[in-house]
Short mmCIF file of C-alpha atoms in Angstrom, two decimals:
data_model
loop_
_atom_site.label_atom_id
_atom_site.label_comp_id
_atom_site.label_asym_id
_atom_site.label_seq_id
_atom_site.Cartn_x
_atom_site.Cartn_y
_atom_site.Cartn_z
CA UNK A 18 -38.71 -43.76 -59.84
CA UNK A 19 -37.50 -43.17 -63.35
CA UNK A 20 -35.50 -39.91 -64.45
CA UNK A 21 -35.46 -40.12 -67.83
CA UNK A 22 -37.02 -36.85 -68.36
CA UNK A 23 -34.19 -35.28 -66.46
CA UNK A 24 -31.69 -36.61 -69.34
CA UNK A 25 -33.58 -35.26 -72.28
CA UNK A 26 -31.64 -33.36 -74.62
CA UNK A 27 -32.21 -29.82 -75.75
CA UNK A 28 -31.89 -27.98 -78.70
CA UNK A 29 -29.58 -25.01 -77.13
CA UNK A 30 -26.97 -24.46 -79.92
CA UNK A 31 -28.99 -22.15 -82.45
CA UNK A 32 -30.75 -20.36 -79.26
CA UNK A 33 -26.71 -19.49 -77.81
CA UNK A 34 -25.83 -18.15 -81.58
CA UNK A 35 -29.21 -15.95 -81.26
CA UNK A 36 -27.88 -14.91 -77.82
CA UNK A 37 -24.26 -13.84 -78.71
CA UNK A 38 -25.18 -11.88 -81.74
CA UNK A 39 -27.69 -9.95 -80.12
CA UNK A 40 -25.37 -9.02 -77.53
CA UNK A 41 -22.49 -8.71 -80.13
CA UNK A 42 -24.38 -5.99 -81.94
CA UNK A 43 -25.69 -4.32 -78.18
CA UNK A 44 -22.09 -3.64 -77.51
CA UNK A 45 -20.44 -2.86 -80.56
CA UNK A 46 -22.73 -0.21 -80.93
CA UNK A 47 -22.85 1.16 -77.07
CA UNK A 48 -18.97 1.19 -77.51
CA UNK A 49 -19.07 3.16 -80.31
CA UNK A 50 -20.77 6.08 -79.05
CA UNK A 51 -19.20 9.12 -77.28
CA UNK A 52 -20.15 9.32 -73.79
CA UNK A 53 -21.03 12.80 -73.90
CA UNK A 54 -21.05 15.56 -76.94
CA UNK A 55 -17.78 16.45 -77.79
CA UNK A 56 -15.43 18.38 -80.21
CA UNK A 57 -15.46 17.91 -83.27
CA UNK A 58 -14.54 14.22 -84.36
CA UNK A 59 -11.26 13.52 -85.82
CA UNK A 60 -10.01 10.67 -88.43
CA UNK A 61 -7.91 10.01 -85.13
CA UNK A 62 -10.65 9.97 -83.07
CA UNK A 63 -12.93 7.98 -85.31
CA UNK A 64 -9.83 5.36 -85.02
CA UNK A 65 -9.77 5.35 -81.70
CA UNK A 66 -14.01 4.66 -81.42
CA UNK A 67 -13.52 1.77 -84.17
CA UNK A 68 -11.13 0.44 -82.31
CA UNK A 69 -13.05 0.76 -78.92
CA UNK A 70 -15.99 -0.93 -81.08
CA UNK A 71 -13.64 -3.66 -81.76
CA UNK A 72 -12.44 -4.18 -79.06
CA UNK A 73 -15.93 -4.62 -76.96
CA UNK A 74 -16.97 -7.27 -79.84
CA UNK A 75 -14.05 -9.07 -79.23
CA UNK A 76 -14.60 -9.40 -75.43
CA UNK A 77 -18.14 -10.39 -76.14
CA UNK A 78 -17.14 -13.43 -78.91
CA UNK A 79 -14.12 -14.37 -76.52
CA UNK A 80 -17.26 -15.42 -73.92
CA UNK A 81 -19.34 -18.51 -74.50
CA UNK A 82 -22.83 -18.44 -74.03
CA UNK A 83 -24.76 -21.08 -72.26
CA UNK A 84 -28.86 -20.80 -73.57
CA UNK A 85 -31.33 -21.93 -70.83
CA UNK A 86 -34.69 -22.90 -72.65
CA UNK A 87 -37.91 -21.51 -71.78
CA UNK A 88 -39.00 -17.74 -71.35
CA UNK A 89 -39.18 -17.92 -67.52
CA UNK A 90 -36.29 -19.16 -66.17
CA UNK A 91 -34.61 -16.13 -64.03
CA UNK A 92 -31.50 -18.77 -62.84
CA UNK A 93 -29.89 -17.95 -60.00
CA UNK A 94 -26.87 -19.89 -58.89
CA UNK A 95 -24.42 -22.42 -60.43
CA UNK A 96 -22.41 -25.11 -59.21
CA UNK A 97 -19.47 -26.97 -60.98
CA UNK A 98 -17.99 -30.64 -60.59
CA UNK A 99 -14.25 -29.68 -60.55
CA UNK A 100 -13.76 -33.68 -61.89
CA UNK A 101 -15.40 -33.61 -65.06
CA UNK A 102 -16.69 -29.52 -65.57
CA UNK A 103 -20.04 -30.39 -65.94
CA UNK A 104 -22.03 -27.49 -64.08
CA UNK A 105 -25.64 -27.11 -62.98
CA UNK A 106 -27.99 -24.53 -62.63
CA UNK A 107 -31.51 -23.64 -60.78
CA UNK A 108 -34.68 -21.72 -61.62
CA UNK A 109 -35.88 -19.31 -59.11
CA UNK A 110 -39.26 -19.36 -60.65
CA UNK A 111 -40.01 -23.17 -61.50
CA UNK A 112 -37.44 -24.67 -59.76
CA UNK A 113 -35.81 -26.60 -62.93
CA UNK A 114 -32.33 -27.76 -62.45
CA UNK A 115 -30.22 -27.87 -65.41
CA UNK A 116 -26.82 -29.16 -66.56
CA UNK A 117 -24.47 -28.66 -68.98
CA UNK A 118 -20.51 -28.48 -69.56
CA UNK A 119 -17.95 -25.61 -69.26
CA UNK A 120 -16.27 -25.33 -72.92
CA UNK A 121 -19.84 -26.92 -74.85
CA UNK A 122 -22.20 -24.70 -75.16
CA UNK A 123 -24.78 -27.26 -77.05
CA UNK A 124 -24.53 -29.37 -74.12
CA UNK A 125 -26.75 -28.74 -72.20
CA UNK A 126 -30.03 -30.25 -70.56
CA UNK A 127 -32.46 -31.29 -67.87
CA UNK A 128 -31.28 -32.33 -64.76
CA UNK A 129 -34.57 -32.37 -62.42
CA UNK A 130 -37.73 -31.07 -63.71
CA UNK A 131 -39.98 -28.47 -62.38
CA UNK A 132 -41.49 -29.52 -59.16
CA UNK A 133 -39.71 -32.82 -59.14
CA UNK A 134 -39.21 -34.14 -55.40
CA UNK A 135 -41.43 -30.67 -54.17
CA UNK A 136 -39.08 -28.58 -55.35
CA UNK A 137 -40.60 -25.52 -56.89
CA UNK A 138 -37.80 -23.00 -56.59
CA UNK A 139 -34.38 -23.62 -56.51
CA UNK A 140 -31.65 -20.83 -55.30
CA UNK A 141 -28.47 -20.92 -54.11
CA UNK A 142 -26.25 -24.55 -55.68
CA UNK A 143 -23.13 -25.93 -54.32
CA UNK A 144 -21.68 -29.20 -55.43
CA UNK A 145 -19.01 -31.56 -53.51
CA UNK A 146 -18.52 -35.47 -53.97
CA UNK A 147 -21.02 -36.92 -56.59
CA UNK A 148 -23.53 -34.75 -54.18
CA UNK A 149 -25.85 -31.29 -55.01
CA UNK A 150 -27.41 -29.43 -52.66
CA UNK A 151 -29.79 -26.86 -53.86
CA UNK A 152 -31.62 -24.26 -51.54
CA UNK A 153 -35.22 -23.65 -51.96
CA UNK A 154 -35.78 -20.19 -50.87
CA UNK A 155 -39.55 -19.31 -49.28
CA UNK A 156 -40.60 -22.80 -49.26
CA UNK A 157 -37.79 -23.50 -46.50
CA UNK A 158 -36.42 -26.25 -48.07
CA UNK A 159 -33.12 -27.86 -48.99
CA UNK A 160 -32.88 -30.67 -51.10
CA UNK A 161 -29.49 -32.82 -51.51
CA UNK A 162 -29.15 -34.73 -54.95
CA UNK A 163 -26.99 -37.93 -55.99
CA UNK A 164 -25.53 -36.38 -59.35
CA UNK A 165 -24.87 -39.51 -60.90
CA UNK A 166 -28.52 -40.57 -61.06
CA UNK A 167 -30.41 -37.22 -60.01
CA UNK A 168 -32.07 -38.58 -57.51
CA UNK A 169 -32.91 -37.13 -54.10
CA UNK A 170 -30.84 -38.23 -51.37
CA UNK A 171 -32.52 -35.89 -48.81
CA UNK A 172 -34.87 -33.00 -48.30
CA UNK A 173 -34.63 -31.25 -45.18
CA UNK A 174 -37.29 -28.50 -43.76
CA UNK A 175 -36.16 -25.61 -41.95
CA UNK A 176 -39.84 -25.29 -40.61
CA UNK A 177 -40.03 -21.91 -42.22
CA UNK A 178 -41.89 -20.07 -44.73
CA UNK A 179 -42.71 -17.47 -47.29
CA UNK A 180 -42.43 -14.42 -44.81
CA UNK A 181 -40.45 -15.84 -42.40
CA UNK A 182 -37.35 -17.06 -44.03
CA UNK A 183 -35.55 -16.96 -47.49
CA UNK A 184 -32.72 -19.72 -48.04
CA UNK A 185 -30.41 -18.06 -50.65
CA UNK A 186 -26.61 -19.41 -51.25
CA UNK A 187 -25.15 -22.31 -50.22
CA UNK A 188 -21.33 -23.91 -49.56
CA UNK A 189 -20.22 -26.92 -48.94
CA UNK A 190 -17.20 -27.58 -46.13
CA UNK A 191 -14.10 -29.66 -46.14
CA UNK A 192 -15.64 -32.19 -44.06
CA UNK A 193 -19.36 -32.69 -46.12
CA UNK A 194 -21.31 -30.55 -44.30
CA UNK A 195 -23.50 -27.81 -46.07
CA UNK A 196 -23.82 -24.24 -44.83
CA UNK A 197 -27.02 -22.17 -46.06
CA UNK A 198 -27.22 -18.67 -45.50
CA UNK A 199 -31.02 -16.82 -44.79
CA UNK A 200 -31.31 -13.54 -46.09
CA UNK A 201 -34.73 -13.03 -43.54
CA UNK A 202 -33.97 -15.38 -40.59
CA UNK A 203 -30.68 -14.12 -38.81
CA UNK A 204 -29.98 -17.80 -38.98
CA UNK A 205 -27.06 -19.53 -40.42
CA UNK A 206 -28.22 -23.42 -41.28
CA UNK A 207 -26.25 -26.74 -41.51
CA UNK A 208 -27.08 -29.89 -42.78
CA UNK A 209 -24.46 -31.82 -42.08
CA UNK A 210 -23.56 -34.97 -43.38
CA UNK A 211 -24.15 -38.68 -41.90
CA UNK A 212 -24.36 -41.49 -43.12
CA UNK A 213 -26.13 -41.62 -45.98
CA UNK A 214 -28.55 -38.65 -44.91
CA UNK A 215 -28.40 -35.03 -43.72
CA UNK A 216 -29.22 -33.78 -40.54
CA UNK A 217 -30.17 -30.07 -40.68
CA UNK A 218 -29.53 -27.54 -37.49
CA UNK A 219 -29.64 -23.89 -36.74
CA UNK A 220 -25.49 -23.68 -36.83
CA UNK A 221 -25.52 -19.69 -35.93
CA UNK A 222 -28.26 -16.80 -35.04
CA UNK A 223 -26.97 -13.95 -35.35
CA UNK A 224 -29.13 -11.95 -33.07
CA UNK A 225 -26.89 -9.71 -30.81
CA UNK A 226 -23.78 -10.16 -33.23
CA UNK A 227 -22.29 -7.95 -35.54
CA UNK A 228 -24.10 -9.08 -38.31
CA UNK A 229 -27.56 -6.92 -37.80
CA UNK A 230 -30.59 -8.05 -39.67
CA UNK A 231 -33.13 -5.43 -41.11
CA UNK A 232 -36.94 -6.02 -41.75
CA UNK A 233 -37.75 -4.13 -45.21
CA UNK A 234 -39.64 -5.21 -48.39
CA UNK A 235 -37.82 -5.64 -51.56
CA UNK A 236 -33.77 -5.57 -51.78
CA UNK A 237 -33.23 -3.53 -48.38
CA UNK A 238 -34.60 -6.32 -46.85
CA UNK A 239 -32.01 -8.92 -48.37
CA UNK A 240 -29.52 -9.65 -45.50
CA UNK A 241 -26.88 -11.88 -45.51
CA UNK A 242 -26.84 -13.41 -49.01
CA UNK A 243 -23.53 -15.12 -50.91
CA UNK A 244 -21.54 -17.97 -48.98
CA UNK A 245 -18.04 -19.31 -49.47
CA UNK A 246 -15.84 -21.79 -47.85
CA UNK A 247 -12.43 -21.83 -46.71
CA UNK A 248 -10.32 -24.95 -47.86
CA UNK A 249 -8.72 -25.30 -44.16
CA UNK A 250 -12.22 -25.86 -43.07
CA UNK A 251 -12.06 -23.17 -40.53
CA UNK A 252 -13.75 -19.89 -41.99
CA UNK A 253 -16.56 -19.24 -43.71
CA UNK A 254 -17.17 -15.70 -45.97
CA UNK A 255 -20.63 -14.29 -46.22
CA UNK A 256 -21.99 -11.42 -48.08
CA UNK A 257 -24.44 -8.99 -46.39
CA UNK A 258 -26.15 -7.66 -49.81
CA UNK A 259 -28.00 -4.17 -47.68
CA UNK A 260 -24.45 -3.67 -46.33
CA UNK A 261 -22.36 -3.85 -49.15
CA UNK A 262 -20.02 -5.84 -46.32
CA UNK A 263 -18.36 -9.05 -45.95
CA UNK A 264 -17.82 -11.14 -42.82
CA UNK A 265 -15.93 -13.94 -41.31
CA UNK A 266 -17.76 -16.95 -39.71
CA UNK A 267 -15.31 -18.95 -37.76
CA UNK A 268 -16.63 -22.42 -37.39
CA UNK A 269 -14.47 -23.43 -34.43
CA UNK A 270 -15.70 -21.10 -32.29
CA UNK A 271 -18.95 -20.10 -34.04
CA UNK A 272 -18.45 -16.43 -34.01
CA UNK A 273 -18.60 -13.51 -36.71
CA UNK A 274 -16.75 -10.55 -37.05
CA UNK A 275 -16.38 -8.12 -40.29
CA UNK A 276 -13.98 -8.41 -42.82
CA UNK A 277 -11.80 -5.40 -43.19
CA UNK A 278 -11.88 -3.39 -46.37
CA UNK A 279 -12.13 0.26 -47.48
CA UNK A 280 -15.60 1.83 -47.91
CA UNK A 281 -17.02 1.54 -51.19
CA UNK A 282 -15.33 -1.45 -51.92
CA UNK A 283 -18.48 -3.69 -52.83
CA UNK A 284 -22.05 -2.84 -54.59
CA UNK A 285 -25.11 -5.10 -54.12
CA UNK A 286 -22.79 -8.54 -53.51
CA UNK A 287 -24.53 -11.66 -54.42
CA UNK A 288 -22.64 -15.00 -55.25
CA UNK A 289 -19.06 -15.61 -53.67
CA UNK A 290 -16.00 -17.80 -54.85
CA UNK A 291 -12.94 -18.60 -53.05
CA UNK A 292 -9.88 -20.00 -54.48
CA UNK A 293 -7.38 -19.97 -52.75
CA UNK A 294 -6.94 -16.24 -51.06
CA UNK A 295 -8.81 -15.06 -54.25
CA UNK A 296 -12.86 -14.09 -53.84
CA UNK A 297 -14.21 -13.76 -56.51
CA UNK A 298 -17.95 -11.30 -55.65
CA UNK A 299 -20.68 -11.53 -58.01
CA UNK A 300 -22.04 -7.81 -57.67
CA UNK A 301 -26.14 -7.49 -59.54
CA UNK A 302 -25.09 -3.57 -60.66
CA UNK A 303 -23.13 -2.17 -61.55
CA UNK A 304 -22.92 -6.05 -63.18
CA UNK A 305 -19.70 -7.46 -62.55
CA UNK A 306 -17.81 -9.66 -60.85
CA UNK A 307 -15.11 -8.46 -58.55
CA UNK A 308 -11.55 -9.56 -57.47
CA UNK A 309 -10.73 -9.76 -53.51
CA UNK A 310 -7.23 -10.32 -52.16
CA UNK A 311 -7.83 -11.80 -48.62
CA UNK A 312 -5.33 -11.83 -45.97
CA UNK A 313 -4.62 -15.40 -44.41
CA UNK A 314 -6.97 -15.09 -41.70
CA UNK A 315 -9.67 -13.59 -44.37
CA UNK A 316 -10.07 -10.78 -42.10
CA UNK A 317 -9.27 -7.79 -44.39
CA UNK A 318 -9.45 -7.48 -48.17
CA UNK A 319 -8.64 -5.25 -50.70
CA UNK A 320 -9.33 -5.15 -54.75
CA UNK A 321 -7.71 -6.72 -56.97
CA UNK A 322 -9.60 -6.08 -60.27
CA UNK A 323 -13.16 -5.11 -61.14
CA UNK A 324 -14.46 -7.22 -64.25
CA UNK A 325 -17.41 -6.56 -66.06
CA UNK A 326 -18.47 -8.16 -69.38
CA UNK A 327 -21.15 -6.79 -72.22
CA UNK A 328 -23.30 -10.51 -71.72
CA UNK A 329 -23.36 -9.55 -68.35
CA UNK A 330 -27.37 -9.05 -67.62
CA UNK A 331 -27.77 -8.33 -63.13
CA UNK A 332 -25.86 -11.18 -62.32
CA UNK A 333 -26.03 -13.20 -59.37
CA UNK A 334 -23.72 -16.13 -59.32
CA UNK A 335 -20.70 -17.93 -60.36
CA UNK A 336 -18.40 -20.65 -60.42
CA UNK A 337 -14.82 -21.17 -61.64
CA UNK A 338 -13.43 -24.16 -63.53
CA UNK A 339 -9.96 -24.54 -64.73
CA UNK A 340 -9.39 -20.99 -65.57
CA UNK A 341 -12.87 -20.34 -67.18
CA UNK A 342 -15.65 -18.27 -65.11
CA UNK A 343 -19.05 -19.11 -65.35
CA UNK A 344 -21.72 -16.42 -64.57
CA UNK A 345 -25.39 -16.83 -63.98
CA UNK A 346 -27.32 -13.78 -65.73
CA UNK A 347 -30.01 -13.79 -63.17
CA UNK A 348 -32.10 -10.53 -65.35
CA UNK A 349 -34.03 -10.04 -62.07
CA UNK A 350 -34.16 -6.57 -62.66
CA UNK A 351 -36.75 -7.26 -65.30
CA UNK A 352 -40.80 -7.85 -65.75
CA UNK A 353 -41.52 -11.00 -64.11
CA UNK A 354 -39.20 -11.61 -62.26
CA UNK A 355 -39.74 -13.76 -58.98
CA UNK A 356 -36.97 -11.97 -56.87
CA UNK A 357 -36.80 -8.93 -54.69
CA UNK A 358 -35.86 -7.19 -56.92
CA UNK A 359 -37.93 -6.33 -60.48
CA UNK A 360 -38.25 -4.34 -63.64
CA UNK A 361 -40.72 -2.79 -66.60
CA UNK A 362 -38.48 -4.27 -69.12
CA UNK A 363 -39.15 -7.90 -70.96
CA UNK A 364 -36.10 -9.92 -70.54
CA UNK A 365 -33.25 -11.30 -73.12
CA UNK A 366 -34.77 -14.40 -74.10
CA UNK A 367 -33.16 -17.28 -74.11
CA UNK A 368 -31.54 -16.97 -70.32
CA UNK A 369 -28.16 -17.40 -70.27
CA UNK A 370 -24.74 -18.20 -68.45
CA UNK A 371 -21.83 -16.45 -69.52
CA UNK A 372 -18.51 -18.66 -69.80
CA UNK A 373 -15.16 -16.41 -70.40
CA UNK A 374 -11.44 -16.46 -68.42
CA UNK A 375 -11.19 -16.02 -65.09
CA UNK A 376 -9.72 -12.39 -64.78
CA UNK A 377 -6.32 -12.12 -64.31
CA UNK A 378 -4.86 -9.98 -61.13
#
């Protein structure tokens, strides 16, 4: 099968200009205005608005924008080769998979086409050894890429669908095998690796646990949603997105338990990533993406910093690359949008991934 499709270039740099100056004007002038009527305004407060003007543009130019083509999009996840910093990113509604590379914001292109290989939405991303794995939501699906030539190494079925399960975020362990978390299912999923295949198991339900799933329509029904792995290979972190909680998934001895942390911590969590002791939590609104400090055994928690950024647009996932953060601008909260959550409002067109510094403590 040829893939030359999936290496077409696209004309992305003019679109990303477009991007950042509309949002470069958006909050220069929301940073210029008062919160609330006050006194009077003084040549030293008038200073001290410029300045906040200023000072908002700046954050917005220090933040590269990566333009996805096309007026549908709504991505979702992104995944990052730590080798080289090329990343990739999935459509919830067509299932496109594009790449491009942190620091080059022209660079960017198609990966796998729409409906390529079945795949007709495409979620959660994680990457790991010349390998992608890419969750497929409704459809119950999880496909498994070889990077190097895009093609599909394997596509395994959960069995499930629309109604029944929703495959959302996905994280790849020390030892190859990927983890996919089900925001309907209480299920946690594995495909682990052998050989050159994938064998795909129910790894965890969490029926009778103390992770307690909820049947609703729309967002309160979104369970257990972001996914992270521990280095050591021991722990996994998940994010319950109706909760505002995290827990701990010990893989040795397949049990759960929540992570300590002080109420109000977290709002709407999404995407997770772990470096280190650091987890970084992708949060759709207030839109931002918030600093964890974890304690060895990643059983408690506590803030570090709270980042949010003016090209920040409900975000929903992330990835970190030599000191620069990449975040997905998801825009579900918008008219047409394929997730659980929607809106009245058009989206930003093009779609976009923000690229700026990973926050400092």
């Amino acid at each position: 099968m040829k893939h030359t499709s999936r290496r077409r270039a696209l004309p992305v740099a003019s679109a990303a200009l477009a991007v950042v100056a509309g949002l470069a004007v958006t909050a220069s002038a929301t940073a210029a205005v008062p919160a609330q009527p006050g006194p009077r305004t003084t040549a030293q407060d008038t200073t001290t608005h410029d300045t906040a003007a200023q000072d908002a543009a700046a954050r917005t130019r220090a933040a590269l924008i990566h333009a996805l083509p096309g007026d549908q999009v709504f991505p979702e996840s992104v995944a990052v080769d730590p080798a080289t910093g090329r990343f990739y990113v999935g459509s919830v509604k067509d299932g496109t998979l594009y790449t491009g590379r942190v620091g080059a914001p022209g660079d960017l292109r198609v990966f796998s086409p729409a409906g390529a290989d079945g795949r007709t939405i495409a979620t959660g991303l994680a990457f790991a050894d010349g390998r992608l794995v890419v969750a497929g939501r409704q459809t119950g699906q999880i496909f498994v890429y070889d990077t190097r030539t895009a093609r599909l190494v394997s596509r395994l079925d959960t069995g499930l669908r629309a109604g029944q399960t929703f495959l959302n975020d996905v994280a790849l362990a020390p030892d190859g095998s990927a983890y996919v978390t089900d925001s309907v299912a209480p299920v946690l999923w594995r495909a682990e690796s052998r050989g050159t295949g994938y064998v795909l198991e129910k790894f965890m339900d969490f029926t009778g646990t103390a992770v307690r799933y909820v049947s609703a329509p729309g967002a309160p029904g979104i369970n257990v949603n972001g996914i992270a792995a521990d280095p050591s290979g021991r722990y996994l972190v998940i994010g319950k997105r109706n909760e505002d909680a995290l827990y701990r998934v010990d893989l040795k001895e397949r049990t759960v338990a929540p992570v300590a942390m002080p109420s109000g911590t977290l709002s709407t969590p999404d995407g997770l990533v772990l470096r280190g002791r650091t987890l970084y939590v992708v949060q759709n609104l207030p839109g931002s993406v918030k600093s964890l400090a974890l304690a060895a055994d990643l059983g408690s928690a506590r803030t570090l910093k709270d980042t949010p950024h003016p090209t920040f647009a409900f975000p929903t996932g992330a990835a970190v690359h030599r000191g620069r953060l990449l975040v997905v601008n998801s825009q579900f909260n918008t008219l047409g949008s394929p997730a659980a959550v929607s809106g009245t409002t058009p989206p930003k067109l093009p779609f976009w991934v923000s690229e700026l510094r990973v926050p400092a403590p």
